[in-house]
Coordinates of C-alpha atoms and ligand atoms in Angstrom, one line a residue:
M1 CA -35.6 -23.5 -143.7
C2 CA -32.1 -25.4 -145.3
G3 CA -33.1 -27.4 -148.7
I4 CA -30.8 -31.4 -148.4
V5 CA -30.4 -33.7 -151.8
G6 CA -28.9 -37.2 -151.2
Y7 CA -27.7 -39.5 -154.1
I8 CA -26.6 -42.7 -153.7
G9 CA -27.1 -45.4 -157.4
D10 CA -24.2 -46.3 -160.0
K11 CA -23.8 -42.9 -162.0
K12 CA -21.6 -39.5 -160.6
A13 CA -23.5 -38.2 -157.2
V14 CA -22.0 -35.4 -157.7
E15 CA -24.7 -35.1 -161.0
F16 CA -27.4 -35.6 -159.0
L17 CA -27.3 -33.0 -156.4
I18 CA -26.0 -30.0 -157.9
E19 CA -29.1 -30.3 -160.0
G20 CA -31.3 -30.9 -157.0
L21 CA -30.0 -27.9 -155.4
T22 CA -30.6 -25.7 -158.2
K23 CA -34.3 -27.2 -157.8
L24 CA -34.0 -26.1 -154.8
E25 CA -32.7 -22.5 -155.0
Y26 CA -36.5 -21.1 -154.8
R27 CA -36.4 -21.1 -151.6
G28 CA -34.1 -19.0 -150.7
Y29 CA -30.4 -19.6 -149.3
D30 CA -27.5 -18.2 -148.1
S31 CA -24.4 -20.9 -149.5
A32 CA -24.2 -24.6 -150.5
G33 CA -21.9 -27.5 -150.2
I34 CA -21.6 -31.0 -151.0
A35 CA -19.7 -34.0 -150.2
V36 CA -19.2 -37.2 -152.0
N37 CA -17.7 -40.6 -150.3
C38 CA -15.0 -41.4 -153.4
G39 CA -13.6 -44.7 -151.6
L40 CA -10.2 -43.6 -149.8
N41 CA -11.8 -39.9 -148.7
I42 CA -15.0 -38.0 -148.4
F43 CA -14.1 -34.7 -150.6
V44 CA -16.5 -31.4 -149.3
E45 CA -17.2 -28.5 -151.1
K46 CA -19.1 -25.9 -149.9
A47 CA -19.8 -21.8 -151.4
V48 CA -21.1 -19.1 -149.5
G49 CA -23.7 -16.7 -152.4
R50 CA -24.9 -18.6 -155.2
L51 CA -25.6 -21.8 -156.1
D52 CA -22.9 -20.4 -159.0
A53 CA -20.6 -20.5 -156.7
L54 CA -20.1 -23.8 -155.3
K55 CA -20.4 -24.4 -159.3
E56 CA -17.2 -22.4 -160.0
K57 CA -15.3 -24.3 -156.9
L58 CA -16.5 -27.2 -158.6
K59 CA -15.2 -26.7 -162.1
N60 CA -12.5 -28.8 -163.2
R61 CA -12.4 -31.3 -159.8
E62 CA -15.4 -32.8 -159.8
P63 CA -15.5 -36.3 -157.4
E64 CA -16.3 -39.3 -159.0
G65 CA -18.1 -41.8 -156.3
N66 CA -21.3 -42.9 -156.1
I67 CA -22.5 -41.9 -153.0
G68 CA -22.9 -38.5 -151.7
I69 CA -24.9 -35.2 -149.9
G70 CA -25.8 -31.9 -150.7
H71 CA -27.3 -28.9 -149.1
T72 CA -28.2 -25.5 -149.2
R73 CA -28.4 -23.1 -146.3
W74 CA -31.1 -20.5 -144.6
A75 CA -28.7 -18.9 -141.7
T76 CA -30.4 -19.6 -138.3
H77 CA -27.1 -19.7 -136.0
G78 CA -24.0 -18.5 -137.5
R79 CA -23.7 -16.0 -140.5
P80 CA -23.4 -17.3 -143.9
S81 CA -19.6 -18.2 -144.9
D82 CA -18.1 -21.3 -145.9
S83 CA -17.2 -22.8 -143.0
N84 CA -20.7 -22.1 -141.7
A85 CA -22.1 -24.1 -145.0
H86 CA -23.2 -27.1 -144.8
P87 CA -22.4 -30.9 -145.1
H88 CA -20.0 -30.4 -141.4
T89 CA -18.0 -33.4 -141.1
D90 CA -16.4 -34.6 -137.7
C91 CA -13.0 -34.6 -136.8
S92 CA -11.5 -37.1 -138.9
G93 CA -13.7 -36.4 -141.5
K94 CA -14.8 -40.2 -142.3
F95 CA -18.8 -39.1 -141.0
V96 CA -20.3 -35.9 -142.6
V97 CA -23.6 -34.7 -142.0
V98 CA -25.8 -32.6 -143.6
H99 CA -29.3 -30.7 -141.7
N100 CA -32.5 -28.6 -142.0
G101 CA -34.1 -27.7 -138.5
I102 CA -32.3 -26.0 -135.2
I103 CA -30.9 -27.7 -132.7
E104 CA -32.1 -27.7 -128.9
N105 CA -29.3 -28.2 -127.0
Y106 CA -26.6 -27.6 -128.9
M107 CA -24.5 -25.3 -127.0
A108 CA -24.5 -28.6 -124.2
L109 CA -23.5 -30.5 -126.2
K110 CA -21.2 -28.9 -127.9
E111 CA -19.0 -27.9 -124.5
D112 CA -19.1 -31.8 -123.9
L113 CA -17.4 -32.7 -126.6
I114 CA -15.0 -30.2 -126.6
S115 CA -14.3 -31.6 -123.5
R116 CA -13.3 -34.7 -125.0
G117 CA -11.3 -32.8 -127.2
H118 CA -13.2 -32.7 -130.8
K119 CA -12.5 -29.4 -132.5
F120 CA -15.1 -26.8 -134.4
I121 CA -15.0 -25.2 -136.8
S122 CA -18.4 -23.5 -137.9
E123 CA -20.7 -21.4 -135.7
T124 CA -23.8 -23.7 -136.0
D125 CA -25.6 -25.8 -133.8
T126 CA -25.4 -28.8 -136.8
E127 CA -21.6 -29.6 -136.4
V128 CA -22.4 -31.3 -132.9
V129 CA -23.9 -34.1 -135.1
P130 CA -20.8 -36.1 -137.0
H131 CA -18.9 -34.8 -133.5
L132 CA -21.9 -36.7 -131.9
L133 CA -21.7 -39.4 -134.3
E134 CA -17.1 -40.0 -133.9
E135 CA -18.1 -40.0 -130.5
L136 CA -20.6 -43.3 -130.9
Y137 CA -19.7 -44.5 -133.0
N138 CA -20.1 -48.5 -132.3
G139 CA -19.0 -50.2 -136.0
N140 CA -22.4 -50.3 -136.6
F141 CA -23.9 -46.9 -138.5
L142 CA -27.8 -47.8 -137.9
E143 CA -27.7 -47.9 -133.8
S144 CA -24.7 -45.2 -134.1
V145 CA -27.5 -42.8 -135.4
Q146 CA -29.5 -44.1 -133.1
K147 CA -27.9 -43.5 -130.0
V148 CA -27.0 -39.2 -131.9
L149 CA -30.7 -38.7 -131.9
N150 CA -31.2 -40.4 -128.5
K151 CA -28.8 -37.1 -127.4
I152 CA -30.0 -34.0 -129.8
E153 CA -33.5 -32.2 -128.9
G154 CA -35.1 -29.9 -131.4
S155 CA -36.2 -30.0 -134.9
Y156 CA -34.5 -31.5 -137.4
S157 CA -34.2 -33.5 -140.9
L158 CA -30.7 -34.9 -140.7
V159 CA -28.6 -37.1 -143.9
F160 CA -25.4 -39.0 -142.6
M161 CA -22.8 -40.4 -144.3
S162 CA -19.5 -42.3 -143.3
K163 CA -16.6 -43.0 -145.6
D164 CA -16.6 -46.8 -143.9
N165 CA -20.3 -47.4 -144.8
P166 CA -19.7 -46.2 -148.9
D167 CA -23.1 -48.2 -150.0
T168 CA -25.3 -46.4 -147.3
L169 CA -27.3 -43.2 -146.2
I170 CA -29.1 -42.6 -143.7
C171 CA -31.8 -39.7 -142.9
A172 CA -34.0 -38.7 -140.1
K173 CA -37.3 -36.9 -139.8
Q174 CA -37.8 -34.7 -136.9
D175 CA -40.7 -31.8 -137.8
N176 CA -38.4 -30.7 -141.1
P177 CA -39.9 -32.5 -144.1
L178 CA -37.7 -35.1 -145.9
V179 CA -38.5 -38.1 -149.1
V180 CA -36.9 -40.5 -150.3
G181 CA -37.0 -41.1 -154.0
L182 CA -37.4 -44.1 -155.1
G183 CA -35.2 -44.9 -158.5
K184 CA -34.3 -48.2 -159.8
G185 CA -30.6 -48.8 -159.0
E186 CA -30.4 -45.8 -157.7
N187 CA -32.7 -44.2 -154.4
F188 CA -32.2 -39.9 -153.8
I189 CA -33.1 -38.4 -150.5
A190 CA -34.0 -34.9 -150.9
S191 CA -35.7 -32.0 -148.2
D192 CA -38.9 -30.8 -150.5
I193 CA -40.3 -33.2 -154.3
P194 CA -39.0 -30.6 -156.3
A195 CA -35.7 -31.7 -155.7
I196 CA -35.8 -35.4 -157.2
I197 CA -39.5 -34.6 -159.1
S198 CA -37.5 -35.4 -162.5
K199 CA -36.0 -38.8 -161.6
T200 CA -38.7 -40.3 -159.6
R201 CA -42.1 -39.7 -158.7
D202 CA -42.6 -42.5 -156.6
T203 CA -41.7 -41.5 -152.7
Y204 CA -41.4 -42.6 -149.0
I205 CA -42.4 -39.1 -147.0
L206 CA -40.7 -40.2 -143.6
N207 CA -42.8 -39.6 -140.2
D208 CA -41.9 -37.5 -137.0
G209 CA -39.9 -39.8 -135.3
E210 CA -38.6 -41.9 -138.9
I211 CA -34.9 -43.3 -139.9
A212 CA -34.2 -44.6 -143.5
V213 CA -31.1 -46.3 -144.7
V214 CA -31.1 -45.8 -147.9
K215 CA -28.6 -48.2 -149.7
K216 CA -29.2 -48.1 -154.3
D217 CA -31.1 -51.5 -154.0
S218 CA -33.2 -50.8 -151.5
V219 CA -34.5 -48.3 -148.7
K220 CA -35.5 -49.9 -145.5
I221 CA -37.8 -47.4 -142.5
F222 CA -37.4 -47.9 -139.1
N223 CA -38.6 -46.3 -135.9
R224 CA -37.1 -44.4 -133.0
K225 CA -37.5 -48.0 -131.1
G226 CA -35.3 -49.5 -134.1
E227 CA -38.8 -51.3 -135.4
P228 CA -39.0 -51.5 -139.1
V229 CA -41.5 -49.4 -140.1
G230 CA -44.1 -51.0 -143.3
K231 CA -44.1 -47.4 -145.7
K232 CA -46.8 -46.5 -148.8
I233 CA -45.0 -45.2 -151.8
F234 CA -46.8 -41.9 -152.6
H235 CA -46.5 -41.3 -156.1
V236 CA -46.3 -37.7 -156.8
S237 CA -48.3 -36.1 -159.2
W238 CA -48.0 -32.5 -159.1
N239 CA -46.0 -31.0 -161.7
A240 CA -42.9 -29.5 -161.1
E241 CA -44.6 -25.9 -160.5
A242 CA -47.0 -26.8 -157.7
A243 CA -44.1 -29.1 -156.3
E244 CA -42.4 -26.3 -155.3
K245 CA -45.1 -24.5 -153.0
G246 CA -45.7 -27.6 -151.6
G247 CA -48.9 -28.8 -153.7
Y248 CA -50.1 -25.2 -152.7
E249 CA -51.3 -23.3 -155.2
H250 CA -49.2 -20.2 -154.4
F251 CA -46.1 -19.0 -152.5
M252 CA -48.6 -17.4 -150.5
L253 CA -50.8 -19.7 -149.2
K254 CA -48.1 -21.8 -148.3
E255 CA -46.4 -19.9 -146.0
I256 CA -50.1 -18.3 -144.5
N257 CA -50.0 -22.4 -143.5
E258 CA -46.8 -22.2 -142.9
Q259 CA -46.9 -20.2 -139.1
P260 CA -47.8 -22.6 -137.0
K261 CA -44.3 -24.1 -138.0
A262 CA -42.7 -20.3 -138.2
V263 CA -44.2 -19.3 -134.6
R264 CA -43.2 -22.7 -133.0
D265 CA -39.4 -22.3 -134.4
T266 CA -38.9 -18.6 -133.3
M267 CA -40.4 -19.7 -130.1
S268 CA -37.9 -22.6 -129.4
K269 CA -34.4 -21.9 -127.7
R270 CA -36.3 -19.3 -126.0
I271 CA -37.8 -20.7 -123.2
L272 CA -37.0 -21.7 -120.0
K273 CA -38.0 -25.2 -119.2
D274 CA -40.0 -24.2 -116.9
D275 CA -41.6 -22.4 -118.2
S276 CA -40.7 -19.0 -116.0
A277 CA -39.0 -17.2 -118.7
V278 CA -38.2 -15.7 -122.0
I279 CA -34.5 -16.2 -122.7
L280 CA -33.1 -13.7 -125.5
E281 CA -29.5 -15.4 -125.6
E282 CA -28.2 -12.9 -128.2
L283 CA -29.3 -9.7 -126.2
N284 CA -27.6 -10.0 -122.6
W285 CA -29.0 -6.8 -121.0
D286 CA -29.4 -5.8 -117.6
K287 CA -31.7 -3.7 -115.2
K288 CA -28.7 -1.0 -116.1
F289 CA -29.1 -1.3 -119.9
L290 CA -32.3 -0.3 -119.4
D291 CA -32.5 1.5 -116.9
D292 CA -30.7 3.9 -118.8
I293 CA -33.3 3.8 -121.6
N294 CA -35.4 6.6 -121.4
K295 CA -36.9 6.3 -124.8
I296 CA -37.6 3.3 -127.5
Y297 CA -38.3 4.3 -130.6
I298 CA -39.8 1.5 -133.0
V299 CA -38.9 2.1 -137.0
A300 CA -39.8 -0.5 -140.2
C301 CA -42.0 0.0 -143.2
G302 CA -44.8 -1.8 -144.2
T303 CA -46.4 -5.3 -142.7
A304 CA -43.1 -5.0 -140.4
Y305 CA -44.5 -0.7 -139.5
H306 CA -47.2 -2.8 -138.2
A307 CA -45.7 -5.2 -136.5
G308 CA -43.9 -2.6 -135.1
L309 CA -47.0 -0.7 -133.7
V310 CA -48.2 -4.2 -132.2
G311 CA -44.9 -4.6 -130.7
K312 CA -45.4 -0.9 -128.8
F313 CA -48.2 -1.7 -127.1
Y314 CA -46.4 -5.2 -125.6
I315 CA -43.1 -2.9 -124.4
E316 CA -45.7 -0.6 -123.0
K317 CA -48.1 -3.1 -121.5
L318 CA -45.6 -5.2 -120.2
A319 CA -42.1 -3.4 -120.0
R320 CA -43.7 0.3 -119.0
K321 CA -41.3 2.3 -121.4
L322 CA -42.4 4.6 -123.8
V323 CA -42.1 3.8 -127.4
E324 CA -43.1 5.8 -130.4
V325 CA -43.1 4.1 -134.2
D326 CA -42.5 5.5 -136.6
L327 CA -42.4 5.1 -140.4
A328 CA -38.6 4.8 -140.8
S329 CA -39.4 6.5 -144.7
E330 CA -40.1 9.5 -142.6
Y331 CA -38.5 9.1 -139.4
R332 CA -35.0 10.2 -140.8
Y333 CA -37.0 13.4 -142.2
R334 CA -38.6 14.2 -138.4
D335 CA -34.7 15.1 -137.0
P336 CA -35.9 12.6 -134.6
I337 CA -34.8 13.2 -130.9
V338 CA -32.7 10.8 -130.5
D339 CA -29.6 10.0 -127.7
E340 CA -27.3 7.4 -126.7
N341 CA -30.4 7.6 -123.9
T342 CA -32.3 6.2 -126.9
L343 CA -33.1 2.1 -127.6
V344 CA -34.0 2.4 -132.0
I345 CA -35.3 -1.4 -133.0
V346 CA -35.9 -1.6 -136.5
I347 CA -37.8 -4.1 -137.7
S348 CA -37.4 -6.1 -141.0
Q349 CA -38.7 -9.4 -142.8
S350 CA -36.0 -8.9 -145.0
G351 CA -33.5 -6.9 -143.6
E352 CA -32.4 -5.2 -146.4
T353 CA -34.8 -2.4 -146.6
S354 CA -33.4 0.9 -147.6
D355 CA -35.7 2.8 -145.8
T356 CA -35.2 1.0 -142.8
L357 CA -31.4 0.5 -143.5
A358 CA -31.0 4.4 -143.8
A359 CA -32.8 4.9 -140.3
L360 CA -30.7 2.3 -138.4
K361 CA -27.3 4.1 -139.7
E362 CA -29.6 7.7 -139.3
S363 CA -30.0 6.4 -135.2
K364 CA -26.7 4.8 -135.3
R365 CA -24.8 8.3 -136.0
L366 CA -27.1 9.7 -133.4
G367 CA -25.4 7.5 -130.7
A368 CA -28.5 5.4 -130.3
K369 CA -28.4 2.3 -129.4
T370 CA -29.6 -0.4 -131.5
L371 CA -31.7 -3.0 -132.3
A372 CA -33.1 -5.4 -135.2
V373 CA -35.4 -7.9 -135.2
T374 CA -34.6 -9.4 -139.0
N375 CA -35.7 -13.0 -140.4
V376 CA -33.2 -13.3 -142.7
V377 CA -29.6 -13.7 -141.1
G378 CA -26.5 -11.7 -142.4
S379 CA -28.7 -9.2 -144.3
S380 CA -27.5 -5.6 -144.1
I381 CA -29.5 -4.3 -141.3
A382 CA -28.4 -7.4 -139.0
R383 CA -25.1 -7.0 -139.7
E384 CA -25.8 -2.5 -139.5
A385 CA -27.6 -2.9 -135.7
E386 CA -25.6 -3.6 -132.5
F387 CA -28.1 -5.7 -131.2
V388 CA -29.8 -8.3 -133.0
I389 CA -32.8 -10.9 -133.5
H390 CA -34.0 -13.2 -136.0
T391 CA -37.6 -14.8 -136.3
W392 CA -37.0 -17.9 -137.5
A393 CA -40.0 -17.7 -140.1
G394 CA -37.7 -19.6 -143.4
P395 CA -37.7 -18.0 -146.4
E396 CA -40.8 -16.1 -147.4
I397 CA -40.7 -16.1 -151.6
A398 CA -44.9 -14.0 -151.8
V399 CA -44.5 -10.5 -151.7
A400 CA -47.0 -10.0 -149.0
S401 CA -46.0 -10.6 -145.9
T402 CA -48.1 -12.8 -143.7
K403 CA -45.6 -15.7 -141.3
A404 CA -42.7 -13.2 -141.6
Y405 CA -46.0 -10.5 -140.1
T406 CA -46.5 -13.3 -136.8
T407 CA -43.3 -14.5 -136.3
Q408 CA -42.2 -10.3 -135.5
L409 CA -45.3 -10.4 -133.0
I410 CA -43.8 -13.8 -130.6
L411 CA -40.9 -12.0 -131.1
M412 CA -42.0 -8.7 -129.7
F413 CA -43.5 -9.7 -127.3
M414 CA -40.7 -12.4 -126.4
L415 CA -38.1 -9.2 -126.1
A416 CA -41.5 -7.4 -124.2
L417 CA -41.3 -10.4 -121.8
Y418 CA -37.5 -10.3 -121.4
M419 CA -37.7 -7.1 -121.0
A420 CA -40.4 -6.8 -118.1
E421 CA -38.6 -10.1 -116.6
I422 CA -35.2 -7.1 -116.3
G423 CA -37.3 -4.4 -114.9
K424 CA -39.5 -6.8 -112.8
T425 CA -42.3 -5.0 -114.1
I426 CA -44.8 -7.8 -113.8
S427 CA -45.0 -10.8 -111.7
P428 CA -44.1 -13.7 -112.0
E429 CA -47.8 -15.7 -111.9
R430 CA -48.2 -13.4 -114.4
T431 CA -45.2 -14.0 -116.7
K432 CA -45.7 -17.9 -116.6
E433 CA -49.6 -17.2 -117.1
L434 CA -48.3 -15.6 -120.4
I435 CA -45.6 -18.0 -121.4
D436 CA -48.2 -20.6 -120.2
L437 CA -50.6 -19.1 -123.2
L438 CA -47.8 -18.0 -125.7
K439 CA -47.4 -21.5 -125.9
K440 CA -50.6 -22.6 -126.7
I441 CA -50.3 -19.9 -130.1
P442 CA -49.1 -22.3 -133.0
A443 CA -52.3 -24.7 -131.9
Q444 CA -54.5 -21.9 -132.5
I445 CA -52.7 -20.6 -136.1
S446 CA -53.4 -24.4 -137.3
E447 CA -57.1 -24.1 -135.6
T448 CA -57.7 -20.9 -137.0
L449 CA -56.4 -22.5 -140.4
S450 CA -58.9 -25.5 -140.4
D451 CA -61.5 -24.0 -141.3
V452 CA -61.6 -21.6 -144.3
D453 CA -64.9 -22.0 -146.4
P454 CA -66.5 -19.1 -144.6
I455 CA -63.6 -17.2 -145.3
K456 CA -63.4 -17.9 -149.2
T457 CA -67.5 -17.6 -149.1
F458 CA -66.8 -14.1 -148.1
A459 CA -64.0 -13.0 -150.7
R460 CA -66.3 -14.3 -153.2
Q461 CA -69.0 -12.3 -151.6
Y462 CA -67.2 -9.5 -152.2
G463 CA -63.8 -9.5 -153.8
F464 CA -66.0 -7.5 -156.8
N465 CA -65.7 -4.5 -154.4
E466 CA -63.9 -1.4 -154.6
D467 CA -63.7 -0.4 -151.6
V468 CA -63.6 -2.2 -148.5
F469 CA -63.2 -0.8 -144.3
Y470 CA -61.5 -2.2 -141.4
I471 CA -62.1 -1.0 -137.6
G472 CA -60.9 -1.9 -134.5
R473 CA -59.9 -0.6 -131.5
S474 CA -56.1 -1.2 -129.9
L475 CA -54.8 -3.8 -130.9
D476 CA -57.7 -4.9 -133.2
Y477 CA -57.1 -1.5 -134.7
D478 CA -53.2 -2.4 -135.5
V479 CA -54.1 -5.7 -136.7
A480 CA -56.9 -3.7 -138.7
L481 CA -54.6 -1.9 -140.6
E482 CA -52.2 -5.2 -141.4
G483 CA -55.2 -6.7 -142.6
A484 CA -56.3 -4.0 -145.2
L485 CA -52.3 -3.8 -146.4
K486 CA -53.4 -7.3 -148.0
L487 CA -56.4 -6.9 -149.3
K488 CA -54.9 -3.9 -151.1
E489 CA -51.8 -5.0 -152.6
I490 CA -53.0 -8.5 -153.2
S491 CA -56.0 -7.8 -154.7
Y492 CA -56.5 -4.4 -155.5
I493 CA -59.6 -3.0 -153.8
H494 CA -59.1 -0.8 -152.1
A495 CA -59.1 -0.9 -148.9
E496 CA -58.4 1.6 -145.4
A497 CA -58.2 0.8 -141.6
Y498 CA -59.8 2.7 -139.2
A499 CA -59.6 2.9 -135.3
S500 CA -62.9 2.8 -135.3
G501 CA -63.6 6.0 -132.4
E502 CA -62.4 7.5 -135.4
L503 CA -65.8 6.7 -137.4
K504 CA -68.0 9.6 -136.0
H505 CA -64.8 12.1 -136.8
G506 CA -65.6 11.5 -141.4
T507 CA -65.3 8.7 -142.3
L508 CA -68.6 7.0 -141.3
A509 CA -69.5 9.8 -144.1
L510 CA -68.1 7.1 -147.0
I511 CA -70.4 4.0 -145.3
V512 CA -73.5 3.1 -147.3
E513 CA -75.7 0.3 -147.6
G514 CA -73.3 -2.6 -148.6
V515 CA -69.8 -1.0 -148.5
P516 CA -68.1 -3.7 -146.4
V517 CA -66.7 -3.9 -143.3
I518 CA -64.2 -5.7 -141.3
A519 CA -64.9 -4.9 -137.6
L520 CA -62.4 -6.4 -135.1
A521 CA -64.2 -6.8 -131.7
T522 CA -61.1 -9.6 -129.8
Q523 CA -60.0 -6.7 -127.4
K524 CA -62.1 -7.2 -124.1
S525 CA -61.0 -3.7 -122.6
V526 CA -62.8 -1.8 -125.2
Y527 CA -65.5 -4.5 -126.4
E528 CA -68.4 -2.2 -125.4
K529 CA -67.4 0.6 -127.6
T530 CA -66.3 -1.3 -130.5
L531 CA -69.8 -3.0 -130.5
S532 CA -71.0 0.5 -130.3
N533 CA -68.9 1.9 -133.4
I534 CA -70.3 -1.9 -135.5
K535 CA -73.9 -1.1 -134.6
E536 CA -72.8 2.9 -135.9
V537 CA -72.4 1.3 -139.6
K538 CA -74.7 -1.1 -139.7
A539 CA -77.2 1.8 -139.0
R540 CA -76.0 2.7 -141.9
D541 CA -76.7 -0.9 -144.2
A542 CA -73.1 -2.0 -144.7
V543 CA -72.1 -5.2 -144.4
V544 CA -70.2 -6.0 -141.3
I545 CA -67.8 -9.3 -141.1
G546 CA -67.0 -9.6 -137.3
I547 CA -63.6 -11.0 -136.1
A548 CA -64.4 -12.2 -132.0
A549 CA -63.3 -14.2 -130.1
E550 CA -64.5 -17.5 -129.4
G551 CA -66.7 -17.4 -126.9
D552 CA -68.2 -14.4 -127.9
T553 CA -72.0 -14.7 -128.2
E554 CA -73.0 -10.8 -128.6
L555 CA -72.1 -9.9 -132.4
E556 CA -73.8 -12.0 -133.9
K557 CA -76.8 -10.5 -132.7
Y558 CA -76.1 -7.7 -134.3
L559 CA -74.1 -9.1 -137.6
D560 CA -74.7 -10.4 -140.6
H561 CA -71.5 -13.1 -140.2
V562 CA -69.0 -13.5 -137.6
I563 CA -65.3 -15.2 -137.8
F564 CA -64.2 -16.8 -134.7
V565 CA -60.5 -17.0 -133.2
P566 CA -59.7 -19.3 -130.4
N567 CA -59.8 -17.6 -126.9
T568 CA -57.1 -16.4 -125.0
D569 CA -55.3 -13.4 -123.7
E570 CA -56.3 -10.7 -125.6
L571 CA -52.1 -9.5 -125.8
L572 CA -51.9 -12.4 -128.0
I573 CA -55.1 -12.8 -129.8
P574 CA -53.3 -10.3 -132.8
L575 CA -51.9 -13.4 -133.6
L576 CA -54.9 -15.4 -134.7
A577 CA -57.0 -12.4 -135.4
V578 CA -54.5 -11.8 -138.7
V579 CA -55.1 -15.3 -139.8
P580 CA -58.7 -15.2 -141.2
L581 CA -57.5 -11.7 -142.9
Q582 CA -53.9 -12.6 -144.4
L583 CA -56.6 -15.7 -145.8
L584 CA -59.3 -13.3 -146.8
A585 CA -57.1 -10.8 -149.1
Y586 CA -56.1 -14.5 -150.4
Y587 CA -58.9 -15.2 -151.4
A588 CA -59.9 -12.1 -152.9
A589 CA -57.6 -11.7 -154.9
I590 CA -57.8 -15.1 -156.3
T591 CA -61.4 -14.2 -157.2
R592 CA -60.2 -11.2 -159.2
G593 CA -57.7 -13.1 -160.9
C594 CA -55.2 -10.7 -159.5
D595 CA -51.3 -12.7 -159.3
V596 CA -51.0 -14.0 -155.7
D597 CA -47.5 -13.6 -154.7
K598 CA -45.9 -11.0 -157.3
P599 CA -47.8 -8.5 -156.9
R600 CA -48.3 -6.0 -159.5
N601 CA -45.7 -2.4 -158.8
L602 CA -44.6 -4.6 -156.1
A603 CA -40.6 -6.2 -154.8
K604 CA -40.4 -8.2 -152.1
S605 CA -38.0 -6.9 -151.0
V606 CA -37.8 -2.7 -151.6
T607 CA -34.0 -2.0 -151.7
V608 CA -34.2 2.2 -153.1
E609 CA -35.4 4.6 -151.3
Ligands
LIG1 C1 -46.1 -6.5 -146.9 O1 -47.0 -7.9 -147.4 C2 -45.0 -6.3 -147.7 N1 -44.2 -7.0 -148.8 C3 -44.8 -4.9 -147.5 O2 -45.1 -3.9 -147.4 C4 -43.2 -5.1 -146.5 O3 -44.0 -5.1 -145.6 C5 -42.4 -3.5 -146.7 O4 -41.7 -3.6 -147.9 C6 -41.2 -4.1 -145.4 O5 -39.9 -5.2 -145.8 P1 -39.3 -5.8 -144.0 O6 -39.9 -6.3 -143.5 O7 -38.5 -6.6 -145.9 O8 -38.5 -4.1 -143.9

């Protein structure tokens, strides 16, 4: 999730580039850079760290040119560094590119380009693009860009600049946002509307497959076949703050809705083309590595801990390895039984949570093999662990974790499949069946997000209750824990999750008339038992809202309300069942007038113990 800007007009390009990147700072990034065509050469400057580091480098040496591109990077391939920052150039420095997205076939392209003598200086996937343009350039800028686009696979928003075409920027969109801002005698390009909203509110919003040829006094749009595309001007009526949230009222709602893309991105490049296996190039484990491991710990905090509970279920079910899950703040003080035959997996969105980092360091001191599952490339936890695999959720701004959780589940599921493949603990047929279902999850999350009205209604009806219970068995219990945390942390309602089989051992005493109970009943293997627990709370006149898989006709006979999620293998349903719980928490917090993105007493990354 990088930030992109471009300018072409009569003013100094660098002024808009820096101003535009500043407006995109909220998205989170780890490095930044600009390139300006100064006629004799293309000026490029990049800096790791905050935008101020780039501004410092530009002091007293700002380029004069009137055409330029800029970028703030959220690292996915290649750690944060000056050399990995964008823009990237070809060998000659004639072609310069900025990119947001993931180029899935970059390794093959890079190897071919190296064999043709191209020299690479970064670890990024993006750098193959300017070298491809150098290789394919035939004098016609647009034609050559189209040839490049035909070679690359994956998601991208790209902006191209060429020394030999000082009056033109070309940009292309596939799966990642890109807008062209229409000025007077000048035009702007950005990955996000906030970057240009102070310059113009008239924009072309590019669609997938579209290419824009942007000059200072014209913008022409083409499709991938090179045919001209007519575009309506989209007039942006949002204010600047709303624009940062992509038109959503809060970052949390934006990030809940980003989950289909975040999950798809996290899966990308990690499934073989024939869907026969998961590939985790970052690990490169073999059977001996796994055979030497006689115990696995998953250690994390908060939402990441809840993802670890689901991860335990996946690894034990699919890879048949013993897993223990522990809170990072507890693990360290238990004198854990850890040695060189233990694998400790730490999960952390931010990669900076002190309790988790400390648990990781303790595990290494005890001789364990360590794996980090984190969303931030180059974070402390990513750098500390022996192995690291990244969720590609993009920056998560809201304090309440949502897309981080679902991408953590996806990655834990893929890790379990990867381990099962090595250990041959499930059949190739079962592996393919699960991968086919896995690939359907992004669309099913979208489907779950498409009808929020019933959830809004429940939130308004029960948003003023002071006690809410979440119950479920097996994976439903793990998701219930996450649902309860969401409600607690942003609406301040006292919510508790219970294994529904546990109610009769005490908590049932709290279930009285009118108490809202969210009952998850998606796990077929324990459905009958769950149903009898639901009847227990109904018999005490609780108000029960069920979460069930489509096709369930039983639950409605007993419940006031049932929210259905698309049906799939019960292992994967947590990825869908959590979505209505996220939305329920969100709308309950709205009902109560809470600060959804910045709830009281909480921080996005808890860097204190
Ligand atoms: C979850 O919504 C909270 N923001 C919090 O529990 C969070 O999951 C926890 O602090 C762990 O953060 P991490 O994933 O960045 O390590």
